[in-house]
Amino acid sequence: MINEMMMNARNAQKIFATYNQEQVDRIVREIGKVVYDNAELLARMAVDETQMGVYEHKVEKNKGKAKVIWHDLKDKKSVDEISFNPETNIIEIAKPIGVVGAVSPTTNPIVTPMCNAMFALKGRNAIIIAPHPRAKKCSTYTVDLINKRLAQLGAPAHLIQIITEPSVELTNELMQAVDVVVATGGMGMVKAAYSSGKPAFGVGAGNVQGIIDRDVDFNQTAIKMIAGRSFDNGIICSGEQTIIAHEDDYDQVMRAFEAKGAFLVRDEQVHEKLKATLFEKGHLNKDIVGQSVQKIAEIAGVVIPEGTKVILLEAKGIGNADVLCKEKMCPVMSTFKYKTFDEAIHIAKTNLEFEGNGHSASIHSNNLMHIKKAGMALSVSRLVVNAPSATTAGGSFYNGFAPTTTLGCGSWGNNSISENFTYKHLINISRIGLVRENVEVQTDEMIWAV
């Protein structure tokens, strides 16, 4: 089956490689527009099939990602000559890589295939998607809808294909057959992608540390962090995991969070029951991933206030001293106190080294010196400032991060890139080096002068 899909993909890609920029962009736009136009239907299918996340949030995600990715891609050159640098006399020529193999997760079964298809076709490639088995129906339906629209535009058949009955064996076979692999999902699959013998782009584990400085409006900060942590029931890897607040502000910060819908667990027995429900033998309980706070409380056998958006559990140590310092893919956050800003960074850094190194962190501060200090000290690929990390680390209209669903984590997270994955990673570039005339060559004395 993979051989047949590859043959079809190569035939389609050869035709597509002759398209000009305007033709390519028209196709890419329609991929996003299909998901935007069918956002409600696809969100319902995703929730029903995966039993994860929040319908309204998935609608918002389907529409938002489609818009912001197209907005970012529409003016970018990706066909033939894309740049000329008059200082270096370098001309850059963009060329397709060929066939992209993309592994998509159960947590984002609609927007990840859409996103990777937009990136692949922006570079005049073909793409074959390997969906998660627990999300195969909604992912396949998404691709079918896209292909119907592209057929109406006269695009080559088989530019976008999907494995309708996915398995580990078929996914591994696909990764070994394609020209480049994009793996968005669990660390086992990412490791397999890097072991496929083909160029690969993967993601690392998330565990976003949230530092709250002393000079911010705690109520506004609470709104933003709760919005990020509760979005789609916390299944986004860039969602906030911790609240790190100054010890003198801690009670005031907690009151602000409680006023905005958080529930701080003060009862020790309830605390331990929830902790035991979140983690089994040190590992995240798969049954709570993407579930609501009410469902989590039900599994734990505890009662939480009606209307709770996020559960707060105070950690009893940092790093490996408390399992609550790990990633929790549900609407639960752990809380910490610090005495100095340096200690806040130390807490965040220690937790990241325990899990999540290279991914993302967030800070709420109006002190640029502190913001830069955190950026220099933390081993993360992106630091989100004064915004919900879950919905902006992957790019937004309000920051400069490339809109994506695949967030590289650099060598810290065993990834090949430390930036947001986008179309530019799916093109080859030939560089033409023209002779630079009238260049003043420095003498040895000038070169070695201090």
XYZ file of C-alpha atoms in Angstrom:
450
model
C 0.000 0.000 0.000
C 2.773 2.445 0.898
C 4.516 1.718 -2.401
C 1.355 2.577 -4.311
C 0.808 5.747 -2.292
C 4.415 6.781 -2.917
C 4.093 6.194 -6.670
C 0.936 8.304 -6.781
C 2.542 11.005 -4.655
C 5.616 11.225 -6.873
C 3.516 11.501 -10.029
C 1.396 14.261 -8.480
C 4.420 16.102 -7.137
C 6.162 16.157 -10.528
C 3.163 17.946 -11.987
C 2.801 20.277 -9.015
C 6.486 21.225 -9.232
C 5.680 23.056 -12.485
C 3.164 25.374 -10.771
C 4.025 29.054 -10.326
C 3.723 30.970 -7.041
C 0.196 32.205 -7.714
C -1.056 28.713 -8.538
C 0.653 27.221 -5.469
C -0.772 29.836 -3.137
C -4.275 29.334 -4.466
C -4.038 25.633 -3.586
C -2.514 26.305 -0.150
C -5.214 28.853 0.678
C -7.968 26.356 -0.079
C -6.533 23.784 2.342
C -6.969 26.210 5.227
C -10.304 27.490 3.918
C -11.792 23.981 3.905
C -11.016 23.526 7.600
C -12.261 27.045 8.363
C -15.520 26.449 6.480
C -16.110 23.087 8.196
C -14.759 24.035 11.633
C -17.870 23.028 13.594
C -18.370 19.668 11.902
C -14.710 18.709 12.198
C -14.555 19.810 15.839
C -17.552 17.648 16.705
C -16.055 14.661 14.901
C -12.728 15.103 16.708
C -14.292 15.296 20.177
C -16.628 12.377 19.535
C -13.899 10.118 18.177
C -11.009 10.942 20.522
C -13.109 11.683 23.633
C -10.685 14.527 24.362
C -10.845 18.285 24.475
C -13.612 20.873 24.281
C -15.890 21.238 21.252
C -16.055 25.046 21.377
C -12.292 25.308 21.726
C -11.713 22.960 18.810
C -13.987 25.118 16.661
C -11.939 28.135 17.708
C -8.719 26.239 16.989
C -9.868 25.075 13.553
C -10.817 28.587 12.516
C -7.929 30.349 14.240
C -5.131 28.118 12.977
C -6.484 28.151 9.443
C -6.584 31.959 9.430
C -3.246 32.672 11.073
C -1.296 30.102 9.039
C -2.663 31.378 5.728
C -2.033 34.984 6.835
C 1.597 34.047 7.490
C 2.094 32.056 4.272
C 0.280 34.157 1.699
C 3.043 36.692 1.016
C 6.022 34.337 1.354
C 7.998 33.323 -1.718
C 8.545 29.582 -2.082
C 8.814 29.072 -5.857
C 11.932 29.566 -8.007
C 13.902 32.742 -7.133
C 12.929 33.765 -3.622
C 15.631 36.280 -2.672
C 18.673 38.287 -3.758
C 21.144 39.768 -1.284
C 22.984 42.718 -2.882
C 25.655 42.672 -0.158
C 26.675 39.049 -0.697
C 25.500 38.745 -4.319
C 23.686 35.520 -3.389
C 20.562 34.508 -5.295
C 18.377 31.896 -3.607
C 16.316 29.435 -5.637
C 13.602 27.385 -3.866
C 13.031 23.791 -4.949
C 10.734 21.036 -3.636
C 11.985 18.282 -1.373
C 9.597 15.715 -2.873
C 7.225 13.638 -0.753
C 6.617 14.531 2.887
C 5.523 11.936 5.448
C 3.618 13.515 8.334
C 2.613 11.778 11.563
C -0.281 13.504 13.341
C -1.411 13.093 16.975
C -4.739 12.225 18.531
C -4.667 15.535 20.416
C -4.801 17.673 17.248
C -6.285 15.407 14.563
C -7.665 18.218 12.366
C -5.312 21.204 12.463
C -2.063 19.207 12.381
C -2.846 17.465 9.061
C -4.116 20.804 7.720
C -1.033 22.673 8.883
C 1.481 20.169 7.527
C -0.384 19.919 4.218
C -0.262 23.707 3.843
C 3.470 23.744 4.571
C 4.226 20.815 2.263
C 2.291 22.199 -0.679
C 3.660 25.702 -0.148
C 6.998 24.138 -1.123
C 5.427 22.252 -4.096
C 5.722 18.889 -2.355
C 3.238 16.057 -2.028
C 2.326 14.749 1.430
C 1.189 11.448 2.942
C -0.338 11.666 6.416
C -0.222 8.924 9.031
C -2.993 9.768 11.525
C -3.244 8.461 15.058
C -5.372 5.270 15.096
C -7.728 6.817 17.658
C -8.377 9.776 15.354
C -8.308 8.127 11.938
C -11.941 8.863 11.016
C -11.910 12.620 11.611
C -8.419 13.031 10.116
C -9.395 11.033 7.020
C -12.610 12.988 6.603
C -10.641 16.240 6.805
C -8.281 15.109 4.041
C -11.231 13.929 1.921
C -12.906 17.337 2.215
C -9.665 19.088 1.246
C -9.100 16.815 -1.740
C -12.621 17.425 -3.056
C -11.977 21.170 -2.995
C -8.550 20.812 -4.637
C -10.011 18.625 -7.380
C -12.423 21.446 -8.208
C -9.399 23.697 -8.697
C -7.776 21.225 -11.082
C -4.958 20.253 -8.732
C -3.146 16.951 -9.422
C -4.795 13.978 -7.730
C -2.916 12.389 -4.800
C -1.068 15.557 -3.710
C -2.469 14.913 -0.230
C -3.019 11.317 0.879
C -3.770 9.689 4.219
C -3.403 6.167 5.565
C -7.023 5.275 6.271
C -6.231 2.283 8.512
C -3.077 3.395 10.327
C -0.762 1.153 12.299
C 2.715 1.396 13.763
C 4.023 -0.861 11.007
C 2.545 1.232 8.188
C 3.742 4.468 9.772
C 7.280 3.101 10.074
C 7.164 1.908 6.473
C 5.985 5.343 5.365
C 8.762 7.128 7.247
C 11.372 4.988 5.522
C 9.896 5.632 2.058
C 9.368 9.406 1.986
C 11.939 12.155 1.430
C 11.389 13.925 4.747
C 9.412 13.153 7.928
C 7.418 15.497 10.142
C 6.534 13.792 13.428
C 4.064 15.541 15.723
C 3.116 13.244 18.569
C 4.528 11.086 21.343
C 8.233 10.774 21.991
C 8.301 7.164 20.804
C 7.061 8.168 17.367
C 9.421 11.131 17.240
C 12.344 8.849 18.062
C 11.227 6.449 15.316
C 11.140 9.353 12.861
C 14.712 10.310 13.696
C 15.712 6.656 13.305
C 14.047 6.281 9.902
C 17.167 7.147 7.946
C 15.438 10.183 6.433
C 15.639 13.873 7.371
C 13.132 14.422 10.153
C 11.499 17.187 12.141
C 10.040 16.276 15.504
C 8.757 17.780 18.711
C 9.751 17.461 22.353
C 7.743 17.058 25.536
C 6.100 20.200 26.841
C 6.108 21.431 30.433
C 5.578 25.182 30.238
C 6.767 26.982 33.351
C 4.871 30.178 34.169
C 6.720 32.895 36.079
C 4.685 35.779 37.538
C 6.767 38.895 38.234
C 5.824 41.384 40.933
C 4.916 44.305 38.647
C 1.857 42.898 36.880
C -1.904 42.989 37.368
C -2.543 39.611 39.006
C -6.183 39.548 37.922
C -5.286 40.006 34.258
C -2.483 37.467 34.590
C -4.896 34.959 36.121
C -7.319 35.422 33.212
C -4.576 34.783 30.660
C -3.017 31.780 32.393
C -6.355 30.119 33.115
C -7.392 30.682 29.492
C -4.205 28.969 28.346
C -4.369 26.061 30.782
C -8.067 25.326 30.274
C -8.042 25.628 26.464
C -9.152 22.329 24.898
C -8.924 20.732 28.359
C -5.169 21.217 28.494
C -4.069 18.880 25.686
C -1.927 21.490 23.925
C 1.770 20.903 24.626
C 2.408 24.641 24.947
C -0.151 25.026 27.737
C 0.896 26.529 31.074
C 1.817 23.923 33.697
C 2.917 25.963 36.702
C 2.389 29.195 38.597
C 5.642 30.505 40.067
C 4.814 33.521 42.257
C 6.724 35.617 44.804
C 6.145 34.456 48.369
C 4.900 37.909 49.440
C 2.390 37.940 46.576
C 1.434 34.272 46.666
C -1.821 34.580 48.628
C -2.933 37.564 46.549
C -2.088 35.684 43.339
C -4.042 32.638 44.487
C -7.074 34.796 45.349
C -6.902 36.341 41.871
C -6.831 32.903 40.272
C -9.709 31.656 42.429
C -11.762 34.726 41.511
C -11.291 33.868 37.826
C -12.326 30.224 38.058
C -9.419 28.279 39.546
C -9.745 25.978 42.562
C -6.763 25.873 44.942
C -6.759 22.538 46.763
C -6.026 23.123 50.446
C -7.239 19.799 51.837
C -4.314 17.361 52.051
C -6.404 14.241 51.378
C -7.991 15.781 48.273
C -4.527 16.901 47.165
C -3.137 13.378 47.420
C -6.127 11.786 45.685
C -5.834 14.152 42.742
C -2.083 13.679 42.560
C -2.487 9.885 42.562
C -5.099 10.198 39.807
C -2.870 12.362 37.624
C 0.163 10.124 37.870
C 0.453 6.352 38.156
C 3.897 5.132 39.211
C 5.392 8.430 38.095
C 3.750 8.409 34.666
C 0.874 10.549 33.431
C -2.425 8.672 33.589
C -3.659 8.445 29.982
C -7.270 8.378 31.173
C -7.115 12.002 32.345
C -5.514 13.467 29.194
C -7.787 16.109 27.660
C -10.515 15.547 30.267
C -12.472 18.232 32.117
C -11.839 19.157 35.746
C -15.193 17.584 36.643
C -14.189 14.282 35.011
C -10.806 14.313 36.755
C -12.466 14.966 40.122
C -14.922 12.140 39.451
C -12.082 9.697 38.691
C -10.264 10.828 41.845
C -13.395 10.514 43.960
C -13.320 14.111 45.181
C -15.683 17.076 45.012
C -14.678 20.399 43.455
C -16.739 23.598 43.164
C -19.160 23.893 40.261
C -17.766 26.054 37.460
C -14.106 25.312 38.207
C -11.931 25.878 35.126
C -8.527 24.846 36.490
C -7.349 22.878 39.531
C -4.319 24.235 41.430
C -2.067 21.899 43.452
C 0.799 23.309 45.496
C 3.983 21.336 44.790
C 6.079 20.081 47.700
C 9.390 20.382 45.914
C 10.922 21.204 42.570
C 12.168 18.959 39.772
C 12.243 15.287 40.663
C 11.283 16.053 44.267
C 7.604 16.088 43.247
C 5.888 14.396 40.318
C 3.612 17.448 40.043
C 6.562 19.220 38.420
C 5.981 17.131 35.276
C 3.675 17.862 32.329
C -0.043 17.449 33.052
C -2.101 17.299 29.830
C -5.318 18.402 31.510
C -6.626 21.537 33.288
C -4.365 21.175 36.351
C -1.483 23.458 37.385
C 1.105 23.187 40.144
C 2.087 26.225 42.216
C 5.397 27.429 43.668
C 6.740 30.309 45.773
C 9.996 32.186 45.202
C 11.978 34.693 47.274
C 13.991 36.332 44.489
C 13.628 36.487 40.710
C 16.766 34.357 40.416
C 15.038 31.692 42.485
C 11.991 31.875 40.183
C 14.268 31.133 37.240
C 15.917 28.317 39.212
C 12.519 26.704 39.905
C 11.521 26.929 36.263
C 14.881 25.644 35.043
C 14.878 22.706 37.462
C 11.372 21.677 36.419
C 12.291 21.934 32.739
C 15.336 19.736 33.277
C 13.023 17.212 34.926
C 10.711 17.309 31.883
C 10.144 19.662 28.973
C 13.644 20.939 28.270
C 13.758 22.924 25.042
C 10.026 23.503 24.602
C 8.508 26.703 25.995
C 8.135 28.885 29.064
C 5.976 31.886 29.864
C 6.493 35.015 31.906
C 4.149 37.763 32.994
C 6.247 40.853 33.610
C 6.684 44.503 32.642
C 10.388 44.403 33.536
C 12.325 43.980 30.281
C 15.508 43.183 32.206
C 13.759 40.295 33.964
C 12.193 39.103 30.703
C 15.577 39.029 28.972
C 17.172 37.380 32.000
C 14.630 34.573 31.874
C 15.145 34.238 28.127
C 18.893 33.908 28.567
C 18.729 31.517 31.522
C 16.012 29.072 30.486
C 16.725 26.279 28.000
C 13.594 26.848 25.920
C 13.010 27.552 22.249
C 10.360 30.186 22.923
C 9.460 32.419 25.864
C 5.892 33.744 25.748
C 5.454 37.163 27.373
C 2.217 38.469 28.900
C -0.030 36.151 26.877
C -1.687 32.725 27.161
C 1.100 30.333 26.167
C -1.188 27.549 24.975
C -2.737 29.646 22.235
C 0.215 31.865 21.247
C 3.442 29.836 21.468
C 2.425 28.188 18.205
C 2.153 31.614 16.557
C -0.583 34.234 16.625
C -1.553 37.537 15.047
C -0.001 39.271 18.075
C 3.518 37.820 18.176
C 6.271 36.971 15.724
C 6.368 33.205 16.246
C 5.706 31.294 13.021
C 2.139 29.902 13.128
C 2.344 26.113 13.350
C 1.237 22.982 15.191
C 4.775 21.559 15.387
C 7.093 23.261 17.871
C 10.763 22.346 17.619
C 12.680 22.031 20.890
C 16.293 22.116 19.709
C 19.007 19.833 20.972
C 17.583 20.235 24.497
C 14.554 18.222 23.377
C 16.466 15.993 20.922
C 15.042 17.919 17.967
C 16.718 19.198 14.799
C 15.308 22.749 15.061
C 14.761 25.171 17.945
C 11.981 27.177 16.309
C 8.440 26.769 15.104
C 8.276 24.379 12.161
C 6.982 25.970 8.949
C 7.094 25.784 5.139
C 10.721 26.910 4.896
C 11.807 23.614 6.452
C 10.197 21.769 3.531
C 12.073 23.406 0.676
C 15.567 22.894 -0.675
C 17.448 26.065 -1.552
C 20.072 26.390 -4.271
C 22.339 29.399 -3.752
C 23.965 31.144 -6.688
C 27.143 32.967 -5.697
C 27.900 35.848 -8.060
C 31.364 37.450 -8.016
C 31.421 40.590 -5.881
C 33.256 43.375 -7.646
C 35.084 46.302 -6.033
C 35.493 44.405 -2.780
C 38.154 45.894 -0.534
C 40.280 43.030 0.799
C 41.784 43.641 4.193
C 45.462 43.009 4.878
C 46.614 40.383 7.343
C 47.450 43.144 9.813
C 43.924 44.508 9.560
C 42.318 41.062 9.884
C 44.272 40.093 12.986
C 44.206 43.506 14.640
C 42.550 43.542 18.027
